[in-house]
Amino acid sequence: MSATATFQRPARGLLDFVGAGLCLWAAAYHTPVGALVRDMGARVFSTRTNTRPLLAYYTGGVYDAHEVEAPTQTAFVPDVEVLATIPPGRAIGRGVFASASTLTGDQRATVDALAKRYNLPFATPEDAAILVEKVRVDLGSEDAAVLAVFAGYDVASYAARRSGAEGREATLEVLAARLPPTSSKAVASASTALMLGTAYGLSWPVAPGTRVSSPFGWRNHPTLGYGKFHTGVDLSVPEGTPVKVVANGIVRRASEDAVNGKVVIVEHGRGVATAYCHNSNLRVTTGQKVTAGDIIADSGTTGRSTGPHVHYQLELGHKPMDPFAFRGSKPVILEAVVAPAPRPKGDLRKAFEQFGPPPASEE
Amino acid sequence: MPLGLFALVAVGVHAAADVVDDKVLRLVEALDVFFDGFFAEHEATAAWVNKIDSRERTLFARGFALAWELAVDAFIALPALGYDELDEKERKFSLIKETWRTLLRRVNQQPTPMRLVRPFVTSVFVFGGAYAVSRLVESTLFVGLVGDVAPADVAAPVARILAGTAMTIVLFSHAWRAVLRSLQHADETCIASKHPWMAGLWGSVLSFPLALALLLEAEALLSFFR
């Protein structure tokens, strides 16, 4: 590294010092190198840090949960048992209510303050939905309204105004980038609420009440013959049944392979994605925008399959979830072959850590 | 000062990486579709089709974005640490008197990819970095002030004025120095190289798309006046 610059300007004053300080501060919070340095500092001085893991600085980590984000600032999906106990109401209200029910102390005080500002109760998911709707009218975006529930009205309003000034849509990812690092917990709660709210609002790809030939969870695989985690639900329908997309979104994949057969993966935003496998015919292409209820495929038995069905998979923050956890009805299971969850050992440890034991709803 | 220059360029590089990371993810997904289709054609490789799930694809894309950013940091931000200034006495007795004019003259007379690209990408990164600094100042001040200290309609303009001041300070104290240093570094490297046209090619190739992506987002700067 050469140090031979001989520029004709010796100025080194207070402004230079302030400028350097600002640059270093921003680098500490806005770069992976800064994160590394802060993390090392926290280790050396045995202090607490809210540093995110290096990879969480990319691809809009606000909806990324679980493995990637630090536990205190991540979108958090409650257990299936908790999700099932959230009382009925509008989808976004259920999401906000579920996320708010995990808060404690001063975080909860922000929620109550917003309800007080609008002179509304916050005792049920329907109350939450009404509150979000009222705030949405004022702030112009549902994401901003949900952020207001957890970060406060003024903070969400500021973030929405700045996003608007930059000519960007006020999605949570954009709003979060306009807030300081101290708001990360509120952003995480808002992302949980929006993710769950979207999941609660999903429709069903085939006729409601269609029987389930294989539920979500550990099972003896029908063609492989050994215990394997089933990451979706198999809906038993005749070949050629129209498969409908469960919410608005963008087709991220419409392709064919030997395992999934003809598969469509749709991204709905807010960390929610759905997949539809083993179809006989695809009616959409990658990159296409779809609206809830659009027919995206015809069911079939392509790929690794023993008969006509739709393998429907729901992912929240890249984690497969039981779609029935977000529906009022229980699955009608044909003949479930549930395998015991393996002990977390060797190669299976990773799978066990990722998916956990079988959800109670299917046992 | 050199550390401040390094930090400013690094913040700008990260702002650029933040713009392209979604595109990287789409690219990784497209590659996954391609390889799944390829593996599915052969019985022996069919089992590999589901090996990479969406979480792993995202991690891979993020890893790629991180590696890209760190590589550009190494090529563009790290040389800023070599920045040095001479005081009055040192300047008086210095044999080398390098100025904007002498450096730009060489760019004009002996243009090379490195001499042309490095100052351009560095100026884009320092503007992006300065804007990120101002945004951090504004949001931190607003959230700190609003509520207990000042009402929102007071906190917002105060925060914005101070953010604008911070950006001005950073641009006037650091931005030009970073660009000048990058020009000087490119010049030194090209002079020392036997093949000046090939000098620093990797750094230029890696940094140019990032700078271009950030430049396309430059409209955000106008938000100060909205």
mmCIF file with all atom_site columns, N, CA, C and O in Angstrom, chain A residues 189-236:
data_model
loop_
_atom_site.group_PDB
_atom_site.id
_atom_site.type_symbol
_atom_site.label_atom_id
_atom_site.label_alt_id
_atom_site.label_comp_id
_atom_site.label_asym_id
_atom_site.label_entity_id
_atom_site.label_seq_id
_atom_site.pdbx_PDB_ins_code
_atom_site.Cartn_x
_atom_site.Cartn_y
_atom_site.Cartn_z
_atom_site.occupancy
_atom_site.B_iso_or_equiv
_atom_site.pdbx_formal_charge
_atom_site.auth_seq_id
_atom_site.auth_comp_id
_atom_site.auth_asym_id
_atom_site.auth_atom_id
_atom_site.pdbx_PDB_model_num
ATOM 1   N N  . SER A 1 189 ? -41.040 -7.611  14.648 1.00 0.00 ? 189 SER A N  1
ATOM 2   C CA . SER A 1 189 ? -42.424 -7.918  15.039 1.00 0.00 ? 189 SER A CA 1
ATOM 3   C C  . SER A 1 189 ? -43.384 -7.620  13.894 1.00 0.00 ? 189 SER A C  1
ATOM 4   O O  . SER A 1 189 ? -44.324 -8.384  13.640 1.00 0.00 ? 189 SER A O  1
ATOM 5   N N  . ALA A 1 190 ? -43.152 -6.506  13.203 1.00 0.00 ? 190 ALA A N  1
ATOM 6   C CA . ALA A 1 190 ? -44.021 -6.149  12.072 1.00 0.00 ? 190 ALA A CA 1
ATOM 7   C C  . ALA A 1 190 ? -43.896 -7.182  10.959 1.00 0.00 ? 190 ALA A C  1
ATOM 8   O O  . ALA A 1 190 ? -44.890 -7.551  10.327 1.00 0.00 ? 190 ALA A O  1
ATOM 9   N N  . SER A 1 191 ? -42.677 -7.667  10.726 1.00 0.00 ? 191 SER A N  1
ATOM 10  C CA . SER A 1 191 ? -42.502 -8.657  9.655  1.00 0.00 ? 191 SER A CA 1
ATOM 11  C C  . SER A 1 191 ? -43.198 -9.964  10.015 1.00 0.00 ? 191 SER A C  1
ATOM 12  O O  . SER A 1 191 ? -43.807 -10.614 9.163  1.00 0.00 ? 191 SER A O  1
ATOM 13  N N  . THR A 1 192 ? -43.144 -10.339 11.288 1.00 0.00 ? 192 THR A N  1
ATOM 14  C CA . THR A 1 192 ? -43.873 -11.534 11.727 1.00 0.00 ? 192 THR A CA 1
ATOM 15  C C  . THR A 1 192 ? -45.370 -11.347 11.483 1.00 0.00 ? 192 THR A C  1
ATOM 16  O O  . THR A 1 192 ? -46.047 -12.240 10.944 1.00 0.00 ? 192 THR A O  1
ATOM 17  N N  . ALA A 1 193 ? -45.886 -10.169 11.863 1.00 0.00 ? 193 ALA A N  1
ATOM 18  C CA . ALA A 1 193 ? -47.314 -9.904  11.716 1.00 0.00 ? 193 ALA A CA 1
ATOM 19  C C  . ALA A 1 193 ? -47.741 -9.962  10.247 1.00 0.00 ? 193 ALA A C  1
ATOM 20  O O  . ALA A 1 193 ? -48.760 -10.583 9.918  1.00 0.00 ? 193 ALA A O  1
ATOM 21  N N  . LEU A 1 194 ? -46.959 -9.347  9.374  1.00 0.00 ? 194 LEU A N  1
ATOM 22  C CA . LEU A 1 194 ? -47.325 -9.329  7.955  1.00 0.00 ? 194 LEU A CA 1
ATOM 23  C C  . LEU A 1 194 ? -47.218 -10.720 7.333  1.00 0.00 ? 194 LEU A C  1
ATOM 24  O O  . LEU A 1 194 ? -48.045 -11.125 6.517  1.00 0.00 ? 194 LEU A O  1
ATOM 25  N N  . MET A 1 195 ? -46.173 -11.446 7.746  1.00 0.00 ? 195 MET A N  1
ATOM 26  C CA . MET A 1 195 ? -45.983 -12.803 7.212  1.00 0.00 ? 195 MET A CA 1
ATOM 27  C C  . MET A 1 195 ? -47.157 -13.707 7.621  1.00 0.00 ? 195 MET A C  1
ATOM 28  O O  . MET A 1 195 ? -47.750 -14.396 6.786  1.00 0.00 ? 195 MET A O  1
ATOM 29  N N  . LEU A 1 196 ? -47.496 -13.654 8.917  1.00 0.00 ? 196 LEU A N  1
ATOM 30  C CA . LEU A 1 196 ? -48.610 -14.486 9.395  1.00 0.00 ? 196 LEU A CA 1
ATOM 31  C C  . LEU A 1 196 ? -49.935 -14.009 8.808  1.00 0.00 ? 196 LEU A C  1
ATOM 32  O O  . LEU A 1 196 ? -50.795 -14.815 8.456  1.00 0.00 ? 196 LEU A O  1
ATOM 33  N N  . GLY A 1 197 ? -50.088 -12.685 8.718  1.00 0.00 ? 197 GLY A N  1
ATOM 34  C CA . GLY A 1 197 ? -51.323 -12.132 8.150  1.00 0.00 ? 197 GLY A CA 1
ATOM 35  C C  . GLY A 1 197 ? -51.528 -12.611 6.726  1.00 0.00 ? 197 GLY A C  1
ATOM 36  O O  . GLY A 1 197 ? -52.641 -12.959 6.328  1.00 0.00 ? 197 GLY A O  1
ATOM 37  N N  . THR A 1 198 ? -50.456 -12.633 5.947  1.00 0.00 ? 198 THR A N  1
ATOM 38  C CA . THR A 1 198 ? -50.543 -13.125 4.566  1.00 0.00 ? 198 THR A CA 1
ATOM 39  C C  . THR A 1 198 ? -50.888 -14.607 4.560  1.00 0.00 ? 198 THR A C  1
ATOM 40  O O  . THR A 1 198 ? -51.720 -15.068 3.769  1.00 0.00 ? 198 THR A O  1
ATOM 41  N N  . ALA A 1 199 ? -50.256 -15.369 5.454  1.00 0.00 ? 199 ALA A N  1
ATOM 42  C CA . ALA A 1 199 ? -50.503 -16.820 5.502  1.00 0.00 ? 199 ALA A CA 1
ATOM 43  C C  . ALA A 1 199 ? -51.944 -17.118 5.911  1.00 0.00 ? 199 ALA A C  1
ATOM 44  O O  . ALA A 1 199 ? -52.580 -18.026 5.357  1.00 0.00 ? 199 ALA A O  1
ATOM 45  N N  . TYR A 1 200 ? -52.483 -16.352 6.876  1.00 0.00 ? 200 TYR A N  1
ATOM 46  C CA . TYR A 1 200 ? -53.875 -16.561 7.294  1.00 0.00 ? 200 TYR A CA 1
ATOM 47  C C  . TYR A 1 200 ? -54.846 -16.241 6.160  1.00 0.00 ? 200 TYR A C  1
ATOM 48  O O  . TYR A 1 200 ? -55.961 -16.753 6.122  1.00 0.00 ? 200 TYR A O  1
ATOM 49  N N  . GLY A 1 201 ? -54.428 -15.366 5.246  1.00 0.00 ? 201 GLY A N  1
ATOM 50  C CA . GLY A 1 201 ? -55.327 -14.941 4.176  1.00 0.00 ? 201 GLY A CA 1
ATOM 51  C C  . GLY A 1 201 ? -55.278 -15.799 2.924  1.00 0.00 ? 201 GLY A C  1
ATOM 52  O O  . GLY A 1 201 ? -55.950 -15.493 1.937  1.00 0.00 ? 201 GLY A O  1
ATOM 53  N N  . LEU A 1 202 ? -54.497 -16.867 2.936  1.00 0.00 ? 202 LEU A N  1
ATOM 54  C CA . LEU A 1 202 ? -54.379 -17.707 1.736  1.00 0.00 ? 202 LEU A CA 1
ATOM 55  C C  . LEU A 1 202 ? -55.644 -18.520 1.521  1.00 0.00 ? 202 LEU A C  1
ATOM 56  O O  . LEU A 1 202 ? -56.234 -19.029 2.477  1.00 0.00 ? 202 LEU A O  1
ATOM 57  N N  . SER A 1 203 ? -56.023 -18.668 0.235  1.00 0.00 ? 203 SER A N  1
ATOM 58  C CA . SER A 1 203 ? -57.146 -19.568 -0.055 1.00 0.00 ? 203 SER A CA 1
ATOM 59  C C  . SER A 1 203 ? -56.589 -20.993 -0.234 1.00 0.00 ? 203 SER A C  1
ATOM 60  O O  . SER A 1 203 ? -55.485 -21.276 0.242  1.00 0.00 ? 203 SER A O  1
ATOM 61  N N  . TRP A 1 204 ? -57.283 -21.844 -0.926 1.00 0.00 ? 204 TRP A N  1
ATOM 62  C CA . TRP A 1 204 ? -56.879 -23.252 -1.030 1.00 0.00 ? 204 TRP A CA 1
ATOM 63  C C  . TRP A 1 204 ? -56.737 -23.598 -2.521 1.00 0.00 ? 204 TRP A C  1
ATOM 64  O O  . TRP A 1 204 ? -57.527 -23.106 -3.336 1.00 0.00 ? 204 TRP A O  1
ATOM 65  N N  . PRO A 1 205 ? -55.745 -24.392 -2.893 1.00 0.00 ? 205 PRO A N  1
ATOM 66  C CA . PRO A 1 205 ? -55.496 -24.612 -4.333 1.00 0.00 ? 205 PRO A CA 1
ATOM 67  C C  . PRO A 1 205 ? -56.546 -25.474 -5.035 1.00 0.00 ? 205 PRO A C  1
ATOM 68  O O  . PRO A 1 205 ? -56.688 -25.405 -6.261 1.00 0.00 ? 205 PRO A O  1
ATOM 69  N N  . VAL A 1 206 ? -57.244 -26.309 -4.270 1.00 0.00 ? 206 VAL A N  1
ATOM 70  C CA . VAL A 1 206 ? -58.312 -27.132 -4.855 1.00 0.00 ? 206 VAL A CA 1
ATOM 71  C C  . VAL A 1 206 ? -59.561 -26.932 -3.988 1.00 0.00 ? 206 VAL A C  1
ATOM 72  O O  . VAL A 1 206 ? -59.544 -26.093 -3.089 1.00 0.00 ? 206 VAL A O  1
ATOM 73  N N  . ALA A 1 207 ? -60.607 -27.681 -4.248 1.00 0.00 ? 207 ALA A N  1
ATOM 74  C CA . ALA A 1 207 ? -61.848 -27.480 -3.489 1.00 0.00 ? 207 ALA A CA 1
ATOM 75  C C  . ALA A 1 207 ? -61.597 -27.677 -1.992 1.00 0.00 ? 207 ALA A C  1
ATOM 76  O O  . ALA A 1 207 ? -60.942 -28.651 -1.594 1.00 0.00 ? 207 ALA A O  1
ATOM 77  N N  . PRO A 1 208 ? -62.110 -26.748 -1.147 1.00 0.00 ? 208 PRO A N  1
ATOM 78  C CA . PRO A 1 208 ? -61.937 -26.926 0.298  1.00 0.00 ? 208 PRO A CA 1
ATOM 79  C C  . PRO A 1 208 ? -62.578 -28.260 0.726  1.00 0.00 ? 208 PRO A C  1
ATOM 80  O O  . PRO A 1 208 ? -63.598 -28.654 0.176  1.00 0.00 ? 208 PRO A O  1
ATOM 81  N N  . GLY A 1 209 ? -61.950 -28.933 1.661  1.00 0.00 ? 209 GLY A N  1
ATOM 82  C CA . GLY A 1 209 ? -62.473 -30.218 2.113  1.00 0.00 ? 209 GLY A CA 1
ATOM 83  C C  . GLY A 1 209 ? -61.921 -31.396 1.335  1.00 0.00 ? 209 GLY A C  1
ATOM 84  O O  . GLY A 1 209 ? -62.215 -32.550 1.657  1.00 0.00 ? 209 GLY A O  1
ATOM 85  N N  . THR A 1 210 ? -61.110 -31.111 0.300  1.00 0.00 ? 210 THR A N  1
ATOM 86  C CA . THR A 1 210 ? -60.458 -32.205 -0.434 1.00 0.00 ? 210 THR A CA 1
ATOM 87  C C  . THR A 1 210 ? -59.625 -33.047 0.533  1.00 0.00 ? 210 THR A C  1
ATOM 88  O O  . THR A 1 210 ? -58.923 -32.509 1.387  1.00 0.00 ? 210 THR A O  1
ATOM 89  N N  . ARG A 1 211 ? -59.743 -34.356 0.366  1.00 0.00 ? 211 ARG A N  1
ATOM 90  C CA . ARG A 1 211 ? -59.058 -35.222 1.329  1.00 0.00 ? 211 ARG A CA 1
ATOM 91  C C  . ARG A 1 211 ? -57.542 -35.190 1.159  1.00 0.00 ? 211 ARG A C  1
ATOM 92  O O  . ARG A 1 211 ? -57.029 -34.986 0.054  1.00 0.00 ? 211 ARG A O  1
ATOM 93  N N  . VAL A 1 212 ? -56.873 -35.383 2.302  1.00 0.00 ? 212 VAL A N  1
ATOM 94  C CA . VAL A 1 212 ? -55.405 -35.324 2.321  1.00 0.00 ? 212 VAL A CA 1
ATOM 95  C C  . VAL A 1 212 ? -54.868 -36.753 2.286  1.00 0.00 ? 212 VAL A C  1
ATOM 96  O O  . VAL A 1 212 ? -55.152 -37.547 3.175  1.00 0.00 ? 212 VAL A O  1
ATOM 97  N N  . SER A 1 213 ? -54.085 -37.079 1.262  1.00 0.00 ? 213 SER A N  1
ATOM 98  C CA . SER A 1 213 ? -53.539 -38.441 1.193  1.00 0.00 ? 213 SER A CA 1
ATOM 99  C C  . SER A 1 213 ? -52.239 -38.564 1.978  1.00 0.00 ? 213 SER A C  1
ATOM 100 O O  . SER A 1 213 ? -51.838 -39.663 2.356  1.00 0.00 ? 213 SER A O  1
ATOM 101 N N  . SER A 1 214 ? -51.581 -37.435 2.222  1.00 0.00 ? 214 SER A N  1
ATOM 102 C CA . SER A 1 214 ? -50.373 -37.485 3.051  1.00 0.00 ? 214 SER A CA 1
ATOM 103 C C  . SER A 1 214 ? -50.195 -36.116 3.708  1.00 0.00 ? 214 SER A C  1
ATOM 104 O O  . SER A 1 214 ? -50.047 -35.117 3.017  1.00 0.00 ? 214 SER A O  1
ATOM 105 N N  . PRO A 1 215 ? -50.244 -36.069 5.054  1.00 0.00 ? 215 PRO A N  1
ATOM 106 C CA . PRO A 1 215 ? -50.168 -34.763 5.734  1.00 0.00 ? 215 PRO A CA 1
ATOM 107 C C  . PRO A 1 215 ? -48.726 -34.249 5.866  1.00 0.00 ? 215 PRO A C  1
ATOM 108 O O  . PRO A 1 215 ? -47.775 -34.931 5.491  1.00 0.00 ? 215 PRO A O  1
ATOM 109 N N  . PHE A 1 216 ? -48.612 -33.073 6.432  1.00 0.00 ? 216 PHE A N  1
ATOM 110 C CA . PHE A 1 216 ? -47.323 -32.433 6.673  1.00 0.00 ? 216 PHE A CA 1
ATOM 111 C C  . PHE A 1 216 ? -46.627 -33.131 7.842  1.00 0.00 ? 216 PHE A C  1
ATOM 112 O O  . PHE A 1 216 ? -47.257 -33.431 8.851  1.00 0.00 ? 216 PHE A O  1
ATOM 113 N N  . GLY A 1 217 ? -45.369 -33.405 7.721  1.00 0.00 ? 217 GLY A N  1
ATOM 114 C CA . GLY A 1 217 ? -44.619 -33.964 8.851  1.00 0.00 ? 217 GLY A CA 1
ATOM 115 C C  . GLY A 1 217 ? -43.850 -35.224 8.491  1.00 0.00 ? 217 GLY A C  1
ATOM 116 O O  . GLY A 1 217 ? -43.737 -35.587 7.318  1.00 0.00 ? 217 GLY A O  1
ATOM 117 N N  . TRP A 1 218 ? -43.329 -35.896 9.511  1.00 0.00 ? 218 TRP A N  1
ATOM 118 C CA . TRP A 1 218 ? -42.550 -37.108 9.276  1.00 0.00 ? 218 TRP A CA 1
ATOM 119 C C  . TRP A 1 218 ? -43.465 -38.234 8.798  1.00 0.00 ? 218 TRP A C  1
ATOM 120 O O  . TRP A 1 218 ? -44.553 -38.409 9.320  1.00 0.00 ? 218 TRP A O  1
ATOM 121 N N  . ARG A 1 219 ? -43.006 -38.968 7.817  1.00 0.00 ? 219 ARG A N  1
ATOM 122 C CA . ARG A 1 219 ? -43.817 -40.068 7.276  1.00 0.00 ? 219 ARG A CA 1
ATOM 123 C C  . ARG A 1 219 ? -42.894 -41.097 6.631  1.00 0.00 ? 219 ARG A C  1
ATOM 124 O O  . ARG A 1 219 ? -41.730 -40.803 6.328  1.00 0.00 ? 219 ARG A O  1
ATOM 125 N N  . ASN A 1 220 ? -43.433 -42.276 6.431  1.00 0.00 ? 220 ASN A N  1
ATOM 126 C CA . ASN A 1 220 ? -42.700 -43.259 5.629  1.00 0.00 ? 220 ASN A CA 1
ATOM 127 C C  . ASN A 1 220 ? -42.939 -42.909 4.174  1.00 0.00 ? 220 ASN A C  1
ATOM 128 O O  . ASN A 1 220 ? -44.081 -42.908 3.708  1.00 0.00 ? 220 ASN A O  1
ATOM 129 N N  . HIS A 1 221 ? -41.875 -42.585 3.451  1.00 0.00 ? 221 HIS A N  1
ATOM 130 C CA . HIS A 1 221 ? -42.036 -42.123 2.082  1.00 0.00 ? 221 HIS A CA 1
ATOM 131 C C  . HIS A 1 221 ? -42.614 -43.239 1.212  1.00 0.00 ? 221 HIS A C  1
ATOM 132 O O  . HIS A 1 221 ? -42.112 -44.370 1.233  1.00 0.00 ? 221 HIS A O  1
ATOM 133 N N  . PRO A 1 222 ? -43.671 -42.946 0.438  1.00 0.00 ? 222 PRO A N  1
ATOM 134 C CA . PRO A 1 222 ? -44.348 -44.012 -0.327 1.00 0.00 ? 222 PRO A CA 1
ATOM 135 C C  . PRO A 1 222 ? -43.487 -44.652 -1.413 1.00 0.00 ? 222 PRO A C  1
ATOM 136 O O  . PRO A 1 222 ? -43.689 -45.832 -1.732 1.00 0.00 ? 222 PRO A O  1
ATOM 137 N N  . THR A 1 223 ? -42.553 -43.938 -1.994 1.00 0.00 ? 223 THR A N  1
ATOM 138 C CA . THR A 1 223 ? -41.733 -44.555 -3.055 1.00 0.00 ? 223 THR A CA 1
ATOM 139 C C  . THR A 1 223 ? -40.323 -44.867 -2.570 1.00 0.00 ? 223 THR A C  1
ATOM 140 O O  . THR A 1 223 ? -39.708 -45.824 -3.013 1.00 0.00 ? 223 THR A O  1
ATOM 141 N N  . LEU A 1 224 ? -39.801 -44.061 -1.638 1.00 0.00 ? 224 LEU A N  1
ATOM 142 C CA . LEU A 1 224 ? -38.435 -44.315 -1.164 1.00 0.00 ? 224 LEU A CA 1
ATOM 143 C C  . LEU A 1 224 ? -38.409 -45.404 -0.097 1.00 0.00 ? 224 LEU A C  1
ATOM 144 O O  . LEU A 1 224 ? -37.402 -46.088 0.075  1.00 0.00 ? 224 LEU A O  1
ATOM 145 N N  . GLY A 1 225 ? -39.518 -45.539 0.671  1.00 0.00 ? 225 GLY A N  1
ATOM 146 C CA . GLY A 1 225 ? -39.615 -46.620 1.638  1.00 0.00 ? 225 GLY A CA 1
ATOM 147 C C  . GLY A 1 225 ? -38.959 -46.346 2.977  1.00 0.00 ? 225 GLY A C  1
ATOM 148 O O  . GLY A 1 225 ? -38.840 -47.245 3.798  1.00 0.00 ? 225 GLY A O  1
ATOM 149 N N  . TYR A 1 226 ? -38.511 -45.132 3.216  1.00 0.00 ? 226 TYR A N  1
ATOM 150 C CA . TYR A 1 226 ? -37.945 -44.832 4.530  1.00 0.00 ? 226 TYR A CA 1
ATOM 151 C C  . TYR A 1 226 ? -38.515 -43.521 5.062  1.00 0.00 ? 226 TYR A C  1
ATOM 152 O O  . TYR A 1 226 ? -39.153 -42.767 4.333  1.00 0.00 ? 226 TYR A O  1
ATOM 153 N N  . GLY A 1 227 ? -38.274 -43.261 6.364  1.00 0.00 ? 227 GLY A N  1
ATOM 154 C CA . GLY A 1 227 ? -38.817 -42.068 7.003  1.00 0.00 ? 227 GLY A CA 1
ATOM 155 C C  . GLY A 1 227 ? -38.237 -40.795 6.412  1.00 0.00 ? 227 GLY A C  1
ATOM 156 O O  . GLY A 1 227 ? -37.024 -40.669 6.271  1.00 0.00 ? 227 GLY A O  1
ATOM 157 N N  . LYS A 1 228 ? -39.112 -39.860 6.030  1.00 0.00 ? 228 LYS A N  1
ATOM 158 C CA . LYS A 1 228 ? -38.657 -38.606 5.424  1.00 0.00 ? 228 LYS A CA 1
ATOM 159 C C  . LYS A 1 228 ? -39.659 -37.515 5.803  1.00 0.00 ? 228 LYS A C  1
ATOM 160 O O  . LYS A 1 228 ? -40.847 -37.780 5.899  1.00 0.00 ? 228 LYS A O  1
ATOM 161 N N  . PHE A 1 229 ? -39.136 -36.326 6.030  1.00 0.00 ? 229 PHE A N  1
ATOM 162 C CA . PHE A 1 229 ? -40.029 -35.236 6.401  1.00 0.00 ? 229 PHE A CA 1
ATOM 163 C C  . PHE A 1 229 ? -40.802 -34.771 5.177  1.00 0.00 ? 229 PHE A C  1
ATOM 164 O O  . PHE A 1 229 ? -40.212 -34.450 4.146  1.00 0.00 ? 229 PHE A O  1
ATOM 165 N N  . HIS A 1 230 ? -42.122 -34.753 5.282  1.00 0.00 ? 230 HIS A N  1
ATOM 166 C CA . HIS A 1 230 ? -42.968 -34.313 4.184  1.00 0.00 ? 230 HIS A CA 1
ATOM 167 C C  . HIS A 1 230 ? -43.240 -32.830 4.372  1.00 0.00 ? 230 HIS A C  1
ATOM 168 O O  . HIS A 1 230 ? -43.901 -32.422 5.335  1.00 0.00 ? 230 HIS A O  1
ATOM 169 N N  . THR A 1 231 ? -42.737 -32.008 3.457  1.00 0.00 ? 231 THR A N  1
ATOM 170 C CA . THR A 1 231 ? -42.739 -30.557 3.663  1.00 0.00 ? 231 THR A CA 1
ATOM 171 C C  . THR A 1 231 ? -44.017 -29.877 3.182  1.00 0.00 ? 231 THR A C  1
ATOM 172 O O  . THR A 1 231 ? -44.081 -28.641 3.176  1.00 0.00 ? 231 THR A O  1
ATOM 173 N N  . GLY A 1 232 ? -45.004 -30.661 2.755  1.00 0.00 ? 232 GLY A N  1
ATOM 174 C CA . GLY A 1 232 ? -46.272 -30.065 2.319  1.00 0.00 ? 232 GLY A CA 1
ATOM 175 C C  . GLY A 1 232 ? -47.407 -31.008 2.625  1.00 0.00 ? 232 GLY A C  1
ATOM 176 O O  . GLY A 1 232 ? -47.256 -31.935 3.430  1.00 0.00 ? 232 GLY A O  1
ATOM 177 N N  . VAL A 1 233 ? -48.556 -30.757 1.996  1.00 0.00 ? 233 VAL A N  1
ATOM 178 C CA . VAL A 1 233 ? -49.680 -31.691 2.134  1.00 0.00 ? 233 VAL A CA 1
ATOM 179 C C  . VAL A 1 233 ? -50.040 -32.210 0.751  1.00 0.00 ? 233 VAL A C  1
ATOM 180 O O  . VAL A 1 233 ? -49.998 -31.452 -0.228 1.00 0.00 ? 233 VAL A O  1
ATOM 181 N N  . ASP A 1 234 ? -50.358 -33.517 0.663  1.00 0.00 ? 234 ASP A N  1
ATOM 182 C CA . ASP A 1 234 ? -50.787 -34.097 -0.612 1.00 0.00 ? 234 ASP A CA 1
ATOM 183 C C  . ASP A 1 234 ? -52.312 -34.088 -0.659 1.00 0.00 ? 234 ASP A C  1
ATOM 184 O O  . ASP A 1 234 ? -52.970 -34.723 0.171  1.00 0.00 ? 234 ASP A O  1
ATOM 185 N N  . LEU A 1 235 ? -52.852 -33.350 -1.620 1.00 0.00 ? 235 LEU A N  1
ATOM 186 C CA . LEU A 1 235 ? -54.308 -33.230 -1.743 1.00 0.00 ? 235 LEU A CA 1
ATOM 187 C C  . LEU A 1 235 ? -54.767 -34.173 -2.840 1.00 0.00 ? 235 LEU A C  1
ATOM 188 O O  . LEU A 1 235 ? -54.342 -34.058 -3.997 1.00 0.00 ? 235 LEU A O  1
ATOM 189 N N  . SER A 1 236 ? -55.615 -35.109 -2.459 1.00 0.00 ? 236 SER A N  1
ATOM 190 C CA . SER A 1 236 ? -56.020 -36.168 -3.380 1.00 0.00 ? 236 SER A CA 1
ATOM 191 C C  . SER A 1 236 ? -57.099 -35.662 -4.346 1.00 0.00 ? 236 SER A C  1
ATOM 192 O O  . SER A 1 236 ? -58.244 -35.451 -3.947 1.00 0.00 ? 236 SER A O  1
#
